[in-house]
Short mmCIF file of C-alpha atoms and ligand atoms in Angstrom, two decimals:
data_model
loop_
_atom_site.label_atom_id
_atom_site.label_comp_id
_atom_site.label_asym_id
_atom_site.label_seq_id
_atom_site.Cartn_x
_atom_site.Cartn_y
_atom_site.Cartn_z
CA UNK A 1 16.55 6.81 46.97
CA UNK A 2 16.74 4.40 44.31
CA UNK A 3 19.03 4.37 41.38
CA UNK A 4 17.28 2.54 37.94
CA UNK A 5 19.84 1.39 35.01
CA UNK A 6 18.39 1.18 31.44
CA UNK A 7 20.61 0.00 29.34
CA UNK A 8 19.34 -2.86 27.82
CA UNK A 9 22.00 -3.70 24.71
CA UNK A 10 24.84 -3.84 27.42
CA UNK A 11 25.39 -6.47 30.24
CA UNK A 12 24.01 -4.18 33.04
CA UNK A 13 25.72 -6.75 35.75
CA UNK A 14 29.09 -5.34 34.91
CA UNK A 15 27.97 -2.02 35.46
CA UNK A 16 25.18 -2.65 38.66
CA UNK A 17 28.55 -4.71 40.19
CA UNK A 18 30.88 -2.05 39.46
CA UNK A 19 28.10 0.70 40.78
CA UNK A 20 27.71 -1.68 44.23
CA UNK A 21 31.61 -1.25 44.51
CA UNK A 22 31.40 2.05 45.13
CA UNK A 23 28.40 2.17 46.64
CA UNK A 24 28.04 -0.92 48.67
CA UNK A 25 24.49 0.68 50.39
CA UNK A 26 23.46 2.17 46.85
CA UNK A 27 19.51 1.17 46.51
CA UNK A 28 19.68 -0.40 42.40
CA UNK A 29 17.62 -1.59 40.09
CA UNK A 30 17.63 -2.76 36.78
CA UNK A 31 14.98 -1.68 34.04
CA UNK A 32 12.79 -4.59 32.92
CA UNK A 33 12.86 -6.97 35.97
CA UNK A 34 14.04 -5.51 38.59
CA UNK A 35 12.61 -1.95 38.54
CA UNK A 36 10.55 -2.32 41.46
CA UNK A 37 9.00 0.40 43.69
CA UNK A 38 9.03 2.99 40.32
CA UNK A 39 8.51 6.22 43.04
CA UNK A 40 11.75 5.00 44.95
CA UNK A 41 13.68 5.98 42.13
CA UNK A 42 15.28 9.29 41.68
CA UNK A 43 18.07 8.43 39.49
CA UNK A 44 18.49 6.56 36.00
CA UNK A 45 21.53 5.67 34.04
CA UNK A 46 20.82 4.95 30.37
CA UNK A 47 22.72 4.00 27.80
CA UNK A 48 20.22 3.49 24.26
CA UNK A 49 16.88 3.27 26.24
CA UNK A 50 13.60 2.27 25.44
CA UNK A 51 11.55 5.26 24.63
CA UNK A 52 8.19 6.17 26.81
CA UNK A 53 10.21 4.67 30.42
CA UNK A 54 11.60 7.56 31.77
CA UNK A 55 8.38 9.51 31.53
CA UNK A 56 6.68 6.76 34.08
CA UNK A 57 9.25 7.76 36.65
CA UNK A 58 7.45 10.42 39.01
CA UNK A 59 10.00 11.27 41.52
CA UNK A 60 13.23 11.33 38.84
CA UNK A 61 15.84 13.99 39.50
CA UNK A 62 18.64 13.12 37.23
CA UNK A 63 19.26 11.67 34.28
CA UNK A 64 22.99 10.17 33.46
CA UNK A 65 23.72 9.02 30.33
CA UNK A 66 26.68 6.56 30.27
CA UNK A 67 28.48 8.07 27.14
CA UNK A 68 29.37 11.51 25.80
CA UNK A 69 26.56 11.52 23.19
CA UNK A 70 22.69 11.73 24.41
CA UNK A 71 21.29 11.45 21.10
CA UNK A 72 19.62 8.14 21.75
CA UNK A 73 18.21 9.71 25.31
CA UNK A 74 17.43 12.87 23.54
CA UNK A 75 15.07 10.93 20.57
CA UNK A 76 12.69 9.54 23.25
CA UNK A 77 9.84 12.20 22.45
CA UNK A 78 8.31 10.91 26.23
CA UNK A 79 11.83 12.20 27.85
CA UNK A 80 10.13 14.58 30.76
CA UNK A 81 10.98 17.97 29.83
CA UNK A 82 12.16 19.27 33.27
CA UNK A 83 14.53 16.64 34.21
CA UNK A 84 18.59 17.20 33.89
CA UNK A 85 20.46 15.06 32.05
CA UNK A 86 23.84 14.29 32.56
CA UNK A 87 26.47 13.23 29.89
CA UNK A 88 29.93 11.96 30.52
CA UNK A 89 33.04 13.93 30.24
CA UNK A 90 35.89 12.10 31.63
CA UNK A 91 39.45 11.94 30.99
CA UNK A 92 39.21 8.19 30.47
CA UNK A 93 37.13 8.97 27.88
CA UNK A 94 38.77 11.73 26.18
CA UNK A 95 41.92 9.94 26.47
CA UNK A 96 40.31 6.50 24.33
CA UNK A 97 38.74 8.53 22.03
CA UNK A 98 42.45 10.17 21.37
CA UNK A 99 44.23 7.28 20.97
CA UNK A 100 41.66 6.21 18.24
CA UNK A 101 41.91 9.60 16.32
CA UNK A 102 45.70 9.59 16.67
CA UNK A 103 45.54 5.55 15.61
CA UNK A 104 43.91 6.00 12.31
CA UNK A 105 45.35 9.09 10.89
CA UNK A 106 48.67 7.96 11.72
CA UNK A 107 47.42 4.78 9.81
CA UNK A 108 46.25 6.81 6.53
CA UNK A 109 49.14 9.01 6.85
CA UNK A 110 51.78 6.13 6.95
CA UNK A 111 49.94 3.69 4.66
CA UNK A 112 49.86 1.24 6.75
CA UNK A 113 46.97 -1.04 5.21
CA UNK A 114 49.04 -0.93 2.09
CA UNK A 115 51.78 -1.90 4.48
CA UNK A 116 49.48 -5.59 5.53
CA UNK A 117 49.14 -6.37 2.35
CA UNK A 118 52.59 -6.24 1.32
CA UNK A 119 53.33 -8.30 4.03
CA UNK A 120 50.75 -10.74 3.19
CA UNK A 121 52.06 -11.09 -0.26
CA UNK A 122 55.44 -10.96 0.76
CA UNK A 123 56.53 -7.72 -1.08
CA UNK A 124 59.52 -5.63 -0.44
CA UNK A 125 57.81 -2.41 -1.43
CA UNK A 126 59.66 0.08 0.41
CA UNK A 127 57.53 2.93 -1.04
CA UNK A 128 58.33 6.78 -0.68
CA UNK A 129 56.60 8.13 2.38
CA UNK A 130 55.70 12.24 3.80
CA UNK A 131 55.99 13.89 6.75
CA UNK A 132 53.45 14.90 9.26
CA UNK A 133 53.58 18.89 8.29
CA UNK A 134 52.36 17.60 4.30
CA UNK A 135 48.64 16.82 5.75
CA UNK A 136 45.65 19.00 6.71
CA UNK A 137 43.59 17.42 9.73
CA UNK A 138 40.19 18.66 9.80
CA UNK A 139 38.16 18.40 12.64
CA UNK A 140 34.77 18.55 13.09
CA UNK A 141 33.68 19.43 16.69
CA UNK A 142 36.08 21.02 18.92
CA UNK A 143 34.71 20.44 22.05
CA UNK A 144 36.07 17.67 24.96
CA UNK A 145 36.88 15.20 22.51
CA UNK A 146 37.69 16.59 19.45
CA UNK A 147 40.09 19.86 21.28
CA UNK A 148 42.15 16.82 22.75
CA UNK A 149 42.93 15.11 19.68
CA UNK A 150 43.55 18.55 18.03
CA UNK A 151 46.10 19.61 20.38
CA UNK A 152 47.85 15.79 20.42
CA UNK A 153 47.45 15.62 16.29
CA UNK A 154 49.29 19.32 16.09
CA UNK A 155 52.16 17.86 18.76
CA UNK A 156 52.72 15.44 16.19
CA UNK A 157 53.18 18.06 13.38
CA UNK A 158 50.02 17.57 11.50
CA UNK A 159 48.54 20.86 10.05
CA UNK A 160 45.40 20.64 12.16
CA UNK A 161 42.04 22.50 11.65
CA UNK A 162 39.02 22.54 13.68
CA UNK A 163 35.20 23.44 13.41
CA UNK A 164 32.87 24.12 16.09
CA UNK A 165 29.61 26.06 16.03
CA UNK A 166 30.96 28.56 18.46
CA UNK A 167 34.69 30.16 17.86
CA UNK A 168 37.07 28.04 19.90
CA UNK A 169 41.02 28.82 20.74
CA UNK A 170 43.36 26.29 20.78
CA UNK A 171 47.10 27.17 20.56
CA UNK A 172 48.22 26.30 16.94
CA UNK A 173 45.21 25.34 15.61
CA UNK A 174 43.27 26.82 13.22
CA UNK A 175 39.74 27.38 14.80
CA UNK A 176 36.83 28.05 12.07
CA UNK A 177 33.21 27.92 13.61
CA UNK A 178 29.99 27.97 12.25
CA UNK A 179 28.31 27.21 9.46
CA UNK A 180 29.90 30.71 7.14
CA UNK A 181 33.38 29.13 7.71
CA UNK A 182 32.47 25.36 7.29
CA UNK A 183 33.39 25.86 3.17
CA UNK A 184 37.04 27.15 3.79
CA UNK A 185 37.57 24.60 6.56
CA UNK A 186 36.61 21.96 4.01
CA UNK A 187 38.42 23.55 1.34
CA UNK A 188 41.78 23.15 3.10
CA UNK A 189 41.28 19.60 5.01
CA UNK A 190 43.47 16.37 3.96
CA UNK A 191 41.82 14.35 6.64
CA UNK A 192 38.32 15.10 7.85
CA UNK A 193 37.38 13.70 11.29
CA UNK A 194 34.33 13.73 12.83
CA UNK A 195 33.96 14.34 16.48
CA UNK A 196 30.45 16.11 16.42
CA UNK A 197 27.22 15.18 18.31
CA UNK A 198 24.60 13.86 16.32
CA UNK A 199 22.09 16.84 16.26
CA UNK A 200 19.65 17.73 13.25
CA UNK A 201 21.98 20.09 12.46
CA UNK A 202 24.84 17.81 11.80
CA UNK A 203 22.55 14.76 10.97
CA UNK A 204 24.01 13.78 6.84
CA UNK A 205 26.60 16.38 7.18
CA UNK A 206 29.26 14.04 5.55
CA UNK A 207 27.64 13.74 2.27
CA UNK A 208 29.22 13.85 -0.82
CA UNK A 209 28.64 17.51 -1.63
CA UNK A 210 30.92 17.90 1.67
CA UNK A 211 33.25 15.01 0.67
CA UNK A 212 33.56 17.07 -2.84
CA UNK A 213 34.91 20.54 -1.15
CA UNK A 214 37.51 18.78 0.52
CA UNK A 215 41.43 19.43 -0.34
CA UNK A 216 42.47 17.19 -2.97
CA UNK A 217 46.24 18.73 -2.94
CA UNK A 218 47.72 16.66 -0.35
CA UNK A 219 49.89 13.76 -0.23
CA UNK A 220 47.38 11.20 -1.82
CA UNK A 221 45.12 13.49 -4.50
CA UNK A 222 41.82 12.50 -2.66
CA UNK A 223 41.16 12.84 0.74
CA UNK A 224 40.25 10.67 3.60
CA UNK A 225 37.50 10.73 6.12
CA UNK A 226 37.68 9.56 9.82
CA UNK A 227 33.94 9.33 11.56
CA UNK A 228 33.75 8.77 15.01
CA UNK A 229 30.49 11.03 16.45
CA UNK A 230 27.98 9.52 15.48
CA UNK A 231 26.33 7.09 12.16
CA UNK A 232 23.66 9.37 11.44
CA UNK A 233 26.01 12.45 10.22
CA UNK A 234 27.74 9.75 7.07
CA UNK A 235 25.63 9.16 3.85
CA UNK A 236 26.98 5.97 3.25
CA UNK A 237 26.01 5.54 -0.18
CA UNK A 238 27.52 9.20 -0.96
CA UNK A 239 30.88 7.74 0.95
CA UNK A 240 30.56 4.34 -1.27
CA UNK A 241 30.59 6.43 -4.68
CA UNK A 242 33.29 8.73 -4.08
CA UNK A 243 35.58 6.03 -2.99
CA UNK A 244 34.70 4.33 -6.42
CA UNK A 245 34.99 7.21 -8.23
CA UNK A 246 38.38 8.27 -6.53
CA UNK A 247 36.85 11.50 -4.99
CA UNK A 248 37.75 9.95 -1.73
CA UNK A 249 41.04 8.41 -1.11
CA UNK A 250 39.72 6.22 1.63
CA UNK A 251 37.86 6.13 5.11
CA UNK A 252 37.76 4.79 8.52
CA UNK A 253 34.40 4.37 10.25
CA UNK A 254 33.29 3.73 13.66
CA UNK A 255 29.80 4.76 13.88
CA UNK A 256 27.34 3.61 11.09
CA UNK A 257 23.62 4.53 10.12
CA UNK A 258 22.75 1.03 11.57
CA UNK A 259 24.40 -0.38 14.17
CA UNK A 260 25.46 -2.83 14.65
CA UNK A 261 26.81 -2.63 10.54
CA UNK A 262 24.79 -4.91 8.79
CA UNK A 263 26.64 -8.37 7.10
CA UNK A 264 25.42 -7.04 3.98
CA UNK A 265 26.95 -3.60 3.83
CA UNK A 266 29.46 -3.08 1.30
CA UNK A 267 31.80 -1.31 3.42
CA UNK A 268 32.47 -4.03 5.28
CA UNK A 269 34.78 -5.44 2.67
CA UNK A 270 34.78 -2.71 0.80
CA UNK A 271 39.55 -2.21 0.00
CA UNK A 272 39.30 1.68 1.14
CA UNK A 273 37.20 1.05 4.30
CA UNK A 274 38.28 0.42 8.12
CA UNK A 275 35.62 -0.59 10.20
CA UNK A 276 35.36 -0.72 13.83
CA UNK A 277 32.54 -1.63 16.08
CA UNK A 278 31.46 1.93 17.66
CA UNK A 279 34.32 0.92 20.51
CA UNK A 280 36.66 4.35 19.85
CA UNK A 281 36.40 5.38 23.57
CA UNK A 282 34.34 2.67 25.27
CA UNK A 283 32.95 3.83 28.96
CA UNK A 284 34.90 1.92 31.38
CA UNK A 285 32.28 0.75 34.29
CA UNK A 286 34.35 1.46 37.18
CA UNK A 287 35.75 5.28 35.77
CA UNK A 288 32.32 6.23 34.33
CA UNK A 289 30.59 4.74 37.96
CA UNK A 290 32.92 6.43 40.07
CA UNK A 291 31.73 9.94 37.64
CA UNK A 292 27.67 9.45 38.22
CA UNK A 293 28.60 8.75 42.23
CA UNK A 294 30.02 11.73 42.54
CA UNK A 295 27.56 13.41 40.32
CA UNK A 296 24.94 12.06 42.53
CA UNK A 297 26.91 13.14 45.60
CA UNK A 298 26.82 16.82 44.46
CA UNK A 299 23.31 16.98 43.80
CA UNK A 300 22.28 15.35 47.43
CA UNK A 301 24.78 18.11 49.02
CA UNK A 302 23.12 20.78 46.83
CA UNK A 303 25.68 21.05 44.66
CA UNK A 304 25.39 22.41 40.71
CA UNK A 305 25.30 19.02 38.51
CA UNK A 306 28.13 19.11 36.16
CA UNK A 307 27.96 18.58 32.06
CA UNK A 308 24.60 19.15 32.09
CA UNK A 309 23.19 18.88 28.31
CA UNK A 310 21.55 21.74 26.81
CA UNK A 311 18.26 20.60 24.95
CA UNK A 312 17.82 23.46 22.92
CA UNK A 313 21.11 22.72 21.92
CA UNK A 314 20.84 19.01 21.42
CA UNK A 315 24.15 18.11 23.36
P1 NDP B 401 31.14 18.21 23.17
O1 NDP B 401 29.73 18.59 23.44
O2 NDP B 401 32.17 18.54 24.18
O3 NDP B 401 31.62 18.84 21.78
C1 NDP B 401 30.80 18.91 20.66
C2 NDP B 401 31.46 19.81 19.63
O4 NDP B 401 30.69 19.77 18.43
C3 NDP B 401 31.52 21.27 20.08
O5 NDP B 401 32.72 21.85 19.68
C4 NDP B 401 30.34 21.89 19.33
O6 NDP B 401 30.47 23.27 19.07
C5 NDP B 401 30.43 21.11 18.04
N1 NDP B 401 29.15 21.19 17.32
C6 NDP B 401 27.93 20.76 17.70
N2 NDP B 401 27.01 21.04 16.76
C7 NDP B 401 27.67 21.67 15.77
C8 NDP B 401 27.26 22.24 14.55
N3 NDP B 401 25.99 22.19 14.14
N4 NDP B 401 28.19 22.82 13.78
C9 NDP B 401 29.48 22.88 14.17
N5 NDP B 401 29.94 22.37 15.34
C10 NDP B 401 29.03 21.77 16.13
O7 NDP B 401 31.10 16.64 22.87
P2 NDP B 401 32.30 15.59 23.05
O8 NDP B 401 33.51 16.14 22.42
O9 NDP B 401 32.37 15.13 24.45
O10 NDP B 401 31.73 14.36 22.18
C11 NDP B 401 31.44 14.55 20.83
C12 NDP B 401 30.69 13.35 20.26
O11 NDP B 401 31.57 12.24 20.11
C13 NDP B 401 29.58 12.78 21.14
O12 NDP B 401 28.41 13.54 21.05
C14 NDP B 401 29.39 11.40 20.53
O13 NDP B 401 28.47 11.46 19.45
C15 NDP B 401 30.79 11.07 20.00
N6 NDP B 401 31.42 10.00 20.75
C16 NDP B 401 31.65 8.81 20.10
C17 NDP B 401 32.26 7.78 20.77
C18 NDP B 401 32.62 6.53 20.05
O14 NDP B 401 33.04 5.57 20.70
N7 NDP B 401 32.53 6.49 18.74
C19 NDP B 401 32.64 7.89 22.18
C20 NDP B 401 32.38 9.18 22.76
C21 NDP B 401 31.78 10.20 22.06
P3 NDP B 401 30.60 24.34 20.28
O15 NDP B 401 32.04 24.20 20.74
O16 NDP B 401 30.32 25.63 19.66
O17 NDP B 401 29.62 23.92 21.33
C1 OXD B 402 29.59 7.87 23.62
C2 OXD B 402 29.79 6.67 22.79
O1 OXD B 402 28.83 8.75 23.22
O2 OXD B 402 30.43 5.71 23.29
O3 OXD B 402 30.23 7.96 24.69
O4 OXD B 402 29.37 6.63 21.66
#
């Protein structure tokens, strides 16, 4: 039994020597060079991998991706139809991807870019703030992630709001789902993060006729979007034009339609724009190892896999 690692944009030796750890007998290999015997293998780990390998893989049982989102696994039209794939769900996870979500609206809600530069400049500016309970969060996706920074957002005395394709419950938060409610989410959301997969159904979904439903009667007149899903679910040139035009009051991004960002995209310097490099919850080698051992440990013992995606679904 031989487990294969395809991840060829990270350094796989952190991972492979974090894997070996655990698993000091663990048979591994490492997609190009070391993939060796290709019927020995009956696991893969991917994170972004190249399309048409996992199809040459005859005796494959699982398939584990390294992150919460299987998009990239999921767009290999090869992928072999039968074969599970696992995605993470992890506390470690959940718990990064919090902190970032509770990081940047607490940094649009107490101005604190505005905050740098009057430092820079040395300017005493000592400008009247509001309180939590004045702003609307809106979030898109209420599932692992996006419940967790709904619950810890609401603690803080936001007004939060959440969307989901199915009806969720969360104490004290107001749970819309599907696509007959997504209008009068919109219509009462401050901030708008984004904590949805990247399906077709969500691919483009902040666009600017979504931008322009958005509540425009909170503390700052326009409001603010926070994407960390996925790239593919921002127009960026719709985001670009209603900062400039004031129907947006200003935006943090972590995931981009290219990544990594291009030098040449505007938002990288663009005055209303945060960027960050796609690292809002990172997988942490040893945390996310330790999860696909004992993921691999239930299936030898004949156990159900668990956070198995749902293709039909497309997360
Ligand atoms: P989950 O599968 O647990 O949750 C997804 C949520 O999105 C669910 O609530 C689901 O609805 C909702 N959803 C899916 N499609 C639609 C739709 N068409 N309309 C409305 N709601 C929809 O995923 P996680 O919370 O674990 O992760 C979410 C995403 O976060 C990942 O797929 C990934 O893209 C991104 N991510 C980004 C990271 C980063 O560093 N930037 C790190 C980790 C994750 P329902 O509840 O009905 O199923
Ligand atoms: C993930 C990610 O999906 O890091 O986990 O983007």
């Amino acid at each position: 039994m031989a487990l294969l690692y395809l991840t060829p944009t990270w350094p796989t030796d952190v991972w492979t020597n974090a894997m070996r750890k655990l698993a000091p007998g663990m048979d591994i290999r490492v997609w190009p060079d070391r993939v060796g015997n290709i019927a020995d293998i009956r696991y893969a780990v991917a994170w972004l991998p190249p399309a048409n390998v996992l199809r040459g893989l005859p005796n494959l049982s699982v398939i584990f991706s390294l992150g919460a989102g299987v998009d990239a696994i999921l767009s290999d039209p090869t992928l072999p139809e039968a074969t599970p794939i696992v995605r993470v769900n992890e506390p470690d996870l959940t718990m990064r991807m919090t902190e970032y979500v509770v990081l940047h609206v607490l940094m649009q809600h107490r101005q604190q870019r505005r905050l740098d530069q009057n430092q820079k400049q040395k300017i005493w500016d000592s400008f009247p703030t509001h309180g939590a309970s004045d702003l609307a969060v809106g979030i898109m996706g209420l599932g692992v992630m996006g419940s967790d920074s709904a619950m810890r957002l609401r603690d803080l005395g936001f007004k939060v709001a959440g969307w989901s394709r199915t009806r969720r419950r969360i104490e004290g938060v107001h749970c819309y789902a599907g696509d007959a409610e997504f209008d009068a989410f919109l219509h009462r959301t401050d901030i708008l993060v984004s904590l949805l997969p990247h399906t077709p159904a969500t691919s483009g979904i902040i666009n600017r006729e979504t931008i322009r439903k958005l509540s425009r009667k909170g503390p700052f007149g326009a409001p603010i979007i926070i994407n960390a899903g996925r790239g593919k679910q921002q127009v960026e040139a719709d985001i670009l034009a209603a900062l400039d035009s004031g129907e947006l009051h200003a935006a943090t991004l972590d995931v981009f339609e290219t990544e990594p960002l291009p030098p040449e995209s505007p938002l990288w310097t663009h005055p209303k724009v945060t960027v960050t490099p796609h690292c809002a919850a990172d997988s942490d080698p040893e945390t996310i190892s330790a999860y696909v051992l004992r993921q691999i440990r239930r299936h030898e013992a004949g156990e159900p896999l668990e956070n198995v995606v749902d293709r039909a679904r497309g997360y």
